[in-house]
JSON list of C-alpha atoms in Angstrom, two decimals:
[
{"chain": "A", "resi": 1, "resn": "UNK", "atom": "CA", "xyz": [55.11, 19.23, -15.00]},
{"chain": "A", "resi": 2, "resn": "UNK", "atom": "CA", "xyz": [54.54, 16.55, -12.46]},
{"chain": "A", "resi": 3, "resn": "UNK", "atom": "CA", "xyz": [51.99, 15.97, -10.41]},
{"chain": "A", "resi": 4, "resn": "UNK", "atom": "CA", "xyz": [52.89, 14.97, -6.70]},
{"chain": "A", "resi": 5, "resn": "UNK", "atom": "CA", "xyz": [49.55, 12.95, -6.07]},
{"chain": "A", "resi": 6, "resn": "UNK", "atom": "CA", "xyz": [47.51, 10.70, -7.83]},
{"chain": "A", "resi": 7, "resn": "UNK", "atom": "CA", "xyz": [44.16, 11.88, -9.87]},
{"chain": "A", "resi": 8, "resn": "UNK", "atom": "CA", "xyz": [41.04, 11.82, -8.14]},
{"chain": "A", "resi": 9, "resn": "UNK", "atom": "CA", "xyz": [42.71, 11.38, -4.26]},
{"chain": "A", "resi": 10, "resn": "UNK", "atom": "CA", "xyz": [41.96, 14.70, -2.99]},
{"chain": "A", "resi": 11, "resn": "UNK", "atom": "CA", "xyz": [39.09, 15.59, -0.83]},
{"chain": "A", "resi": 12, "resn": "UNK", "atom": "CA", "xyz": [35.79, 14.32, -1.64]},
{"chain": "A", "resi": 13, "resn": "UNK", "atom": "CA", "xyz": [33.60, 16.63, -3.24]},
{"chain": "A", "resi": 14, "resn": "UNK", "atom": "CA", "xyz": [30.67, 18.71, -1.90]},
{"chain": "A", "resi": 15, "resn": "UNK", "atom": "CA", "xyz": [27.44, 18.25, -3.14]},
{"chain": "A", "resi": 16, "resn": "UNK", "atom": "CA", "xyz": [26.01, 21.29, -4.48]},
{"chain": "A", "resi": 17, "resn": "UNK", "atom": "CA", "xyz": [22.56, 22.60, -3.45]},
{"chain": "A", "resi": 18, "resn": "UNK", "atom": "CA", "xyz": [21.12, 21.35, -6.51]},
{"chain": "A", "resi": 19, "resn": "UNK", "atom": "CA", "xyz": [22.56, 17.85, -6.29]},
{"chain": "A", "resi": 20, "resn": "UNK", "atom": "CA", "xyz": [21.27, 17.76, -2.69]},
{"chain": "A", "resi": 21, "resn": "UNK", "atom": "CA", "xyz": [17.78, 18.65, -3.94]},
{"chain": "A", "resi": 22, "resn": "UNK", "atom": "CA", "xyz": [17.90, 15.95, -6.47]},
{"chain": "A", "resi": 23, "resn": "UNK", "atom": "CA", "xyz": [18.69, 13.22, -4.10]},
{"chain": "A", "resi": 24, "resn": "UNK", "atom": "CA", "xyz": [16.19, 14.39, -1.64]},
{"chain": "A", "resi": 25, "resn": "UNK", "atom": "CA", "xyz": [13.41, 14.05, -4.56]},
{"chain": "A", "resi": 26, "resn": "UNK", "atom": "CA", "xyz": [15.06, 10.98, -5.38]},
{"chain": "A", "resi": 27, "resn": "UNK", "atom": "CA", "xyz": [14.53, 9.38, -1.94]},
{"chain": "A", "resi": 28, "resn": "UNK", "atom": "CA", "xyz": [11.71, 6.89, -0.86]},
{"chain": "A", "resi": 29, "resn": "UNK", "atom": "CA", "xyz": [9.44, 9.15, 1.37]},
{"chain": "A", "resi": 30, "resn": "UNK", "atom": "CA", "xyz": [6.81, 7.15, 2.88]},
{"chain": "A", "resi": 31, "resn": "UNK", "atom": "CA", "xyz": [3.13, 8.81, 3.26]},
{"chain": "A", "resi": 32, "resn": "UNK", "atom": "CA", "xyz": [0.94, 6.11, 4.69]},
{"chain": "A", "resi": 33, "resn": "UNK", "atom": "CA", "xyz": [1.28, 2.30, 5.54]},
{"chain": "A", "resi": 34, "resn": "UNK", "atom": "CA", "xyz": [-1.49, -0.33, 5.97]},
{"chain": "A", "resi": 35, "resn": "UNK", "atom": "CA", "xyz": [-0.33, -2.26, 9.09]},
{"chain": "A", "resi": 36, "resn": "UNK", "atom": "CA", "xyz": [-3.64, -4.02, 9.32]},
{"chain": "A", "resi": 37, "resn": "UNK", "atom": "CA", "xyz": [-2.68, -5.86, 6.22]},
{"chain": "A", "resi": 38, "resn": "UNK", "atom": "CA", "xyz": [0.25, -7.73, 7.36]},
{"chain": "A", "resi": 39, "resn": "UNK", "atom": "CA", "xyz": [-1.59, -8.68, 10.50]},
{"chain": "A", "resi": 40, "resn": "UNK", "atom": "CA", "xyz": [-4.79, -9.76, 8.47]},
{"chain": "A", "resi": 41, "resn": "UNK", "atom": "CA", "xyz": [-3.06, -11.50, 5.38]},
{"chain": "A", "resi": 42, "resn": "UNK", "atom": "CA", "xyz": [-0.12, -13.47, 4.11]},
{"chain": "A", "resi": 43, "resn": "UNK", "atom": "CA", "xyz": [1.60, -11.59, 1.67]},
{"chain": "A", "resi": 44, "resn": "UNK", "atom": "CA", "xyz": [2.53, -13.55, -1.65]},
{"chain": "A", "resi": 45, "resn": "UNK", "atom": "CA", "xyz": [3.88, -11.24, -4.12]},
{"chain": "A", "resi": 46, "resn": "UNK", "atom": "CA", "xyz": [4.51, -7.41, -4.28]},
{"chain": "A", "resi": 47, "resn": "UNK", "atom": "CA", "xyz": [4.17, -4.86, -6.92]},
{"chain": "A", "resi": 48, "resn": "UNK", "atom": "CA", "xyz": [4.83, -1.26, -7.20]},
{"chain": "A", "resi": 49, "resn": "UNK", "atom": "CA", "xyz": [1.93, 0.70, -9.06]},
{"chain": "A", "resi": 50, "resn": "UNK", "atom": "CA", "xyz": [1.64, 4.33, -10.07]},
{"chain": "A", "resi": 51, "resn": "UNK", "atom": "CA", "xyz": [-1.26, 6.44, -9.10]},
{"chain": "A", "resi": 52, "resn": "UNK", "atom": "CA", "xyz": [-3.41, 8.36, -11.63]},
{"chain": "A", "resi": 53, "resn": "UNK", "atom": "CA", "xyz": [-4.09, 11.51, -9.25]},
{"chain": "A", "resi": 54, "resn": "UNK", "atom": "CA", "xyz": [-5.13, 15.16, -9.55]},
{"chain": "A", "resi": 55, "resn": "UNK", "atom": "CA", "xyz": [-3.15, 18.13, -8.50]},
{"chain": "A", "resi": 56, "resn": "UNK", "atom": "CA", "xyz": [-4.86, 18.81, -5.39]},
{"chain": "A", "resi": 57, "resn": "UNK", "atom": "CA", "xyz": [-4.45, 15.07, -4.14]},
{"chain": "A", "resi": 58, "resn": "UNK", "atom": "CA", "xyz": [-0.76, 15.31, -5.05]},
{"chain": "A", "resi": 59, "resn": "UNK", "atom": "CA", "xyz": [-0.33, 18.48, -2.65]},
{"chain": "A", "resi": 60, "resn": "UNK", "atom": "CA", "xyz": [-2.20, 16.89, 0.02]},
{"chain": "A", "resi": 61, "resn": "UNK", "atom": "CA", "xyz": [-0.07, 13.55, 0.05]},
{"chain": "A", "resi": 62, "resn": "UNK", "atom": "CA", "xyz": [3.09, 16.06, -0.20]},
{"chain": "A", "resi": 63, "resn": "UNK", "atom": "CA", "xyz": [1.81, 17.55, 3.37]},
{"chain": "A", "resi": 64, "resn": "UNK", "atom": "CA", "xyz": [1.59, 13.90, 4.54]},
{"chain": "A", "resi": 65, "resn": "UNK", "atom": "CA", "xyz": [-1.84, 13.15, 5.05]},
{"chain": "A", "resi": 66, "resn": "UNK", "atom": "CA", "xyz": [-3.35, 9.84, 3.60]},
{"chain": "A", "resi": 67, "resn": "UNK", "atom": "CA", "xyz": [-4.90, 6.76, 5.40]},
{"chain": "A", "resi": 68, "resn": "UNK", "atom": "CA", "xyz": [-4.96, 3.24, 3.66]},
{"chain": "A", "resi": 69, "resn": "UNK", "atom": "CA", "xyz": [-6.55, 1.77, 6.63]},
{"chain": "A", "resi": 70, "resn": "UNK", "atom": "CA", "xyz": [-9.91, 0.72, 5.04]},
{"chain": "A", "resi": 71, "resn": "UNK", "atom": "CA", "xyz": [-8.70, 0.53, 1.18]},
{"chain": "A", "resi": 72, "resn": "UNK", "atom": "CA", "xyz": [-8.46, -2.21, -1.28]},
{"chain": "A", "resi": 73, "resn": "UNK", "atom": "CA", "xyz": [-7.86, -3.04, -4.80]},
{"chain": "A", "resi": 74, "resn": "UNK", "atom": "CA", "xyz": [-10.22, -3.91, -7.22]},
{"chain": "A", "resi": 75, "resn": "UNK", "atom": "CA", "xyz": [-9.82, -5.08, -10.96]},
{"chain": "A", "resi": 76, "resn": "UNK", "atom": "CA", "xyz": [-12.79, -4.21, -12.94]},
{"chain": "A", "resi": 77, "resn": "UNK", "atom": "CA", "xyz": [-14.38, -5.99, -16.41]},
{"chain": "A", "resi": 78, "resn": "UNK", "atom": "CA", "xyz": [-12.19, -3.93, -18.23]},
{"chain": "A", "resi": 79, "resn": "UNK", "atom": "CA", "xyz": [-9.10, -5.16, -16.73]},
{"chain": "A", "resi": 80, "resn": "UNK", "atom": "CA", "xyz": [-8.03, -1.83, -14.99]},
{"chain": "A", "resi": 81, "resn": "UNK", "atom": "CA", "xyz": [-7.18, -1.68, -11.28]},
{"chain": "A", "resi": 82, "resn": "UNK", "atom": "CA", "xyz": [-8.69, 0.83, -8.90]},
{"chain": "A", "resi": 83, "resn": "UNK", "atom": "CA", "xyz": [-7.71, 1.94, -5.60]},
{"chain": "A", "resi": 84, "resn": "UNK", "atom": "CA", "xyz": [-11.08, 1.92, -3.30]},
{"chain": "A", "resi": 85, "resn": "UNK", "atom": "CA", "xyz": [-11.57, 3.38, -0.15]},
{"chain": "A", "resi": 86, "resn": "UNK", "atom": "CA", "xyz": [-8.14, 5.39, 0.42]},
{"chain": "A", "resi": 87, "resn": "UNK", "atom": "CA", "xyz": [-8.71, 8.44, 2.22]},
{"chain": "A", "resi": 88, "resn": "UNK", "atom": "CA", "xyz": [-6.57, 11.48, 0.85]},
{"chain": "A", "resi": 89, "resn": "UNK", "atom": "CA", "xyz": [-8.12, 14.42, 2.79]},
{"chain": "A", "resi": 90, "resn": "UNK", "atom": "CA", "xyz": [-9.11, 17.42, 0.68]},
{"chain": "A", "resi": 91, "resn": "UNK", "atom": "CA", "xyz": [-6.20, 20.17, 0.34]},
{"chain": "A", "resi": 92, "resn": "UNK", "atom": "CA", "xyz": [-6.34, 22.90, 2.47]},
{"chain": "A", "resi": 93, "resn": "UNK", "atom": "CA", "xyz": [-5.57, 25.51, -0.04]},
{"chain": "A", "resi": 94, "resn": "UNK", "atom": "CA", "xyz": [-7.76, 24.17, -2.62]},
{"chain": "A", "resi": 95, "resn": "UNK", "atom": "CA", "xyz": [-10.62, 25.57, -4.39]},
{"chain": "A", "resi": 96, "resn": "UNK", "atom": "CA", "xyz": [-13.72, 24.62, -6.04]},
{"chain": "A", "resi": 97, "resn": "UNK", "atom": "CA", "xyz": [-12.09, 22.15, -7.90]},
{"chain": "A", "resi": 98, "resn": "UNK", "atom": "CA", "xyz": [-10.63, 20.00, -4.96]},
{"chain": "A", "resi": 99, "resn": "UNK", "atom": "CA", "xyz": [-10.96, 16.41, -4.78]},
{"chain": "A", "resi": 100, "resn": "UNK", "atom": "CA", "xyz": [-13.26, 13.92, -3.13]},
{"chain": "A", "resi": 101, "resn": "UNK", "atom": "CA", "xyz": [-11.32, 12.75, -0.28]},
{"chain": "A", "resi": 102, "resn": "UNK", "atom": "CA", "xyz": [-12.53, 8.53, -0.95]},
{"chain": "A", "resi": 103, "resn": "UNK", "atom": "CA", "xyz": [-12.93, 8.53, -4.90]},
{"chain": "A", "resi": 104, "resn": "UNK", "atom": "CA", "xyz": [-11.58, 5.80, -6.63]},
{"chain": "A", "resi": 105, "resn": "UNK", "atom": "CA", "xyz": [-8.21, 6.22, -7.95]},
{"chain": "A", "resi": 106, "resn": "UNK", "atom": "CA", "xyz": [-6.75, 4.21, -11.13]},
{"chain": "A", "resi": 107, "resn": "UNK", "atom": "CA", "xyz": [-3.73, 2.16, -10.38]},
{"chain": "A", "resi": 108, "resn": "UNK", "atom": "CA", "xyz": [-1.08, 2.52, -13.60]},
{"chain": "A", "resi": 109, "resn": "UNK", "atom": "CA", "xyz": [0.46, -1.11, -13.93]},
{"chain": "A", "resi": 110, "resn": "UNK", "atom": "CA", "xyz": [1.91, -3.23, -16.71]},
{"chain": "A", "resi": 111, "resn": "UNK", "atom": "CA", "xyz": [-0.79, -5.15, -18.80]},
{"chain": "A", "resi": 112, "resn": "UNK", "atom": "CA", "xyz": [0.83, -8.52, -18.13]},
{"chain": "A", "resi": 113, "resn": "UNK", "atom": "CA", "xyz": [0.86, -7.68, -14.25]},
{"chain": "A", "resi": 114, "resn": "UNK", "atom": "CA", "xyz": [-2.70, -6.88, -14.28]},
{"chain": "A", "resi": 115, "resn": "UNK", "atom": "CA", "xyz": [-3.46, -10.02, -16.12]},
{"chain": "A", "resi": 116, "resn": "UNK", "atom": "CA", "xyz": [-1.25, -12.15, -13.78]},
{"chain": "A", "resi": 117, "resn": "UNK", "atom": "CA", "xyz": [-3.03, -10.33, -10.62]},
{"chain": "A", "resi": 118, "resn": "UNK", "atom": "CA", "xyz": [-6.29, -10.87, -12.46]},
{"chain": "A", "resi": 119, "resn": "UNK", "atom": "CA", "xyz": [-5.88, -14.87, -12.90]},
{"chain": "A", "resi": 120, "resn": "UNK", "atom": "CA", "xyz": [-4.70, -15.11, -9.26]},
{"chain": "A", "resi": 121, "resn": "UNK", "atom": "CA", "xyz": [-7.48, -13.31, -7.62]},
{"chain": "A", "resi": 122, "resn": "UNK", "atom": "CA", "xyz": [-10.11, -15.10, -9.64]},
{"chain": "A", "resi": 123, "resn": "UNK", "atom": "CA", "xyz": [-8.64, -18.09, -7.92]},
{"chain": "A", "resi": 124, "resn": "UNK", "atom": "CA", "xyz": [-10.23, -18.92, -4.41]},
{"chain": "A", "resi": 125, "resn": "UNK", "atom": "CA", "xyz": [-8.50, -16.94, -1.39]},
{"chain": "A", "resi": 126, "resn": "UNK", "atom": "CA", "xyz": [-6.53, -14.57, -2.82]},
{"chain": "A", "resi": 127, "resn": "UNK", "atom": "CA", "xyz": [-7.05, -10.69, -2.77]},
{"chain": "A", "resi": 128, "resn": "UNK", "atom": "CA", "xyz": [-4.81, -7.46, -3.71]},
{"chain": "A", "resi": 129, "resn": "UNK", "atom": "CA", "xyz": [-4.12, -5.16, -0.72]},
{"chain": "A", "resi": 130, "resn": "UNK", "atom": "CA", "xyz": [-2.50, -1.75, -0.43]},
{"chain": "A", "resi": 131, "resn": "UNK", "atom": "CA", "xyz": [0.68, -1.81, 1.63]},
{"chain": "A", "resi": 132, "resn": "UNK", "atom": "CA", "xyz": [2.18, 1.31, 1.46]},
{"chain": "A", "resi": 133, "resn": "UNK", "atom": "CA", "xyz": [2.14, 4.91, -0.43]},
{"chain": "A", "resi": 134, "resn": "UNK", "atom": "CA", "xyz": [5.00, 6.77, -1.25]},
{"chain": "A", "resi": 135, "resn": "UNK", "atom": "CA", "xyz": [6.84, 9.02, -3.46]},
{"chain": "A", "resi": 136, "resn": "UNK", "atom": "CA", "xyz": [9.90, 7.78, -5.39]},
{"chain": "A", "resi": 137, "resn": "UNK", "atom": "CA", "xyz": [11.47, 10.32, -7.56]},
{"chain": "A", "resi": 138, "resn": "UNK", "atom": "CA", "xyz": [8.76, 12.63, -7.20]},
{"chain": "A", "resi": 139, "resn": "UNK", "atom": "CA", "xyz": [5.99, 10.32, -8.47]},
{"chain": "A", "resi": 140, "resn": "UNK", "atom": "CA", "xyz": [3.35, 9.05, -6.04]},
{"chain": "A", "resi": 141, "resn": "UNK", "atom": "CA", "xyz": [3.60, 5.15, -6.05]},
{"chain": "A", "resi": 142, "resn": "UNK", "atom": "CA", "xyz": [1.68, 2.39, -4.46]},
{"chain": "A", "resi": 143, "resn": "UNK", "atom": "CA", "xyz": [3.01, -0.83, -3.11]},
{"chain": "A", "resi": 144, "resn": "UNK", "atom": "CA", "xyz": [0.28, -3.51, -3.58]},
{"chain": "A", "resi": 145, "resn": "UNK", "atom": "CA", "xyz": [0.32, -7.23, -2.69]},
{"chain": "A", "resi": 146, "resn": "UNK", "atom": "CA", "xyz": [-1.45, -10.52, -3.74]},
{"chain": "A", "resi": 147, "resn": "UNK", "atom": "CA", "xyz": [-2.42, -11.86, -0.48]},
{"chain": "A", "resi": 148, "resn": "UNK", "atom": "CA", "xyz": [-4.17, -14.92, 1.29]},
{"chain": "A", "resi": 149, "resn": "UNK", "atom": "CA", "xyz": [-6.41, -13.98, 4.02]},
{"chain": "A", "resi": 150, "resn": "UNK", "atom": "CA", "xyz": [-5.42, -15.29, 7.70]},
{"chain": "A", "resi": 151, "resn": "UNK", "atom": "CA", "xyz": [-7.47, -17.36, 10.01]},
{"chain": "A", "resi": 152, "resn": "UNK", "atom": "CA", "xyz": [-7.96, -16.17, 13.50]},
{"chain": "A", "resi": 153, "resn": "UNK", "atom": "CA", "xyz": [-5.52, -18.71, 14.90]},
{"chain": "A", "resi": 154, "resn": "UNK", "atom": "CA", "xyz": [-2.79, -17.85, 12.43]},
{"chain": "A", "resi": 155, "resn": "UNK", "atom": "CA", "xyz": [-3.23, -13.91, 13.65]},
{"chain": "A", "resi": 156, "resn": "UNK", "atom": "CA", "xyz": [-2.74, -15.66, 17.33]},
{"chain": "A", "resi": 157, "resn": "UNK", "atom": "CA", "xyz": [0.27, -17.69, 16.41]},
{"chain": "A", "resi": 158, "resn": "UNK", "atom": "CA", "xyz": [1.86, -14.63, 14.72]},
{"chain": "A", "resi": 159, "resn": "UNK", "atom": "CA", "xyz": [1.19, -12.43, 17.67]},
{"chain": "A", "resi": 160, "resn": "UNK", "atom": "CA", "xyz": [2.51, -15.14, 19.72]},
{"chain": "A", "resi": 161, "resn": "UNK", "atom": "CA", "xyz": [5.80, -15.61, 17.93]},
{"chain": "A", "resi": 162, "resn": "UNK", "atom": "CA", "xyz": [6.54, -11.66, 17.76]},
{"chain": "A", "resi": 163, "resn": "UNK", "atom": "CA", "xyz": [5.90, -11.65, 21.54]},
{"chain": "A", "resi": 164, "resn": "UNK", "atom": "CA", "xyz": [8.75, -14.43, 21.93]},
{"chain": "A", "resi": 165, "resn": "UNK", "atom": "CA", "xyz": [10.98, -12.61, 19.91]},
{"chain": "A", "resi": 166, "resn": "UNK", "atom": "CA", "xyz": [10.88, -9.50, 21.61]},
{"chain": "A", "resi": 167, "resn": "UNK", "atom": "CA", "xyz": [11.22, -11.55, 24.84]},
{"chain": "A", "resi": 168, "resn": "UNK", "atom": "CA", "xyz": [14.23, -13.35, 23.42]},
{"chain": "A", "resi": 169, "resn": "UNK", "atom": "CA", "xyz": [15.72, -9.89, 22.52]},
{"chain": "A", "resi": 170, "resn": "UNK", "atom": "CA", "xyz": [15.25, -8.48, 26.03]},
{"chain": "A", "resi": 171, "resn": "UNK", "atom": "CA", "xyz": [16.84, -11.46, 27.38]},
{"chain": "A", "resi": 172, "resn": "UNK", "atom": "CA", "xyz": [19.94, -11.46, 25.22]},
{"chain": "A", "resi": 173, "resn": "UNK", "atom": "CA", "xyz": [20.12, -7.42, 25.93]},
{"chain": "A", "resi": 174, "resn": "UNK", "atom": "CA", "xyz": [20.23, -7.79, 29.55]},
{"chain": "A", "resi": 175, "resn": "UNK", "atom": "CA", "xyz": [22.61, -10.88, 29.45]},
{"chain": "A", "resi": 176, "resn": "UNK", "atom": "CA", "xyz": [25.09, -8.68, 26.82]},
{"chain": "A", "resi": 177, "resn": "UNK", "atom": "CA", "xyz": [24.61, -5.79, 29.75]},
{"chain": "A", "resi": 178, "resn": "UNK", "atom": "CA", "xyz": [25.87, -7.71, 32.51]},
{"chain": "A", "resi": 179, "resn": "UNK", "atom": "CA", "xyz": [28.62, -9.50, 30.87]},
{"chain": "A", "resi": 180, "resn": "UNK", "atom": "CA", "xyz": [30.08, -6.16, 29.30]}
]
């Protein structure tokens, strides 16, 4: 029995519903971003940390409701990192065991990462800021950054550069439209 074609040269296999669901759960789903952090700080190093959450917090996050605008990260005397000031609103269908919206939440990092962060924060001018809260593979993750504060003139300069880039892009687009 001779085959007329090469093996594996047929139509691409259509994913099953289970494969589609797995791909969707493994996808990076952003819940909240801290845009102000990028404006107020120079970002040095980035880390991905897990979060120790309660069940109602996870359900509220899956609804896409959270805020990192007033959040910060603190390392305590025991060498543990904590997310402070993040707002995860109460779960609407929660009962008496619902969570407090602004409670402090433990960050899950490797011991070496914690030691490195603690040493850098002890140095003057560095802080740890939350950048983004997201789901990755069904688990809540927080992107944090070791950052150095910007002065007011740094912020003005960054805004000026962004505005100049936008104007240059507009001019290029207008020139391309006239030419083509």
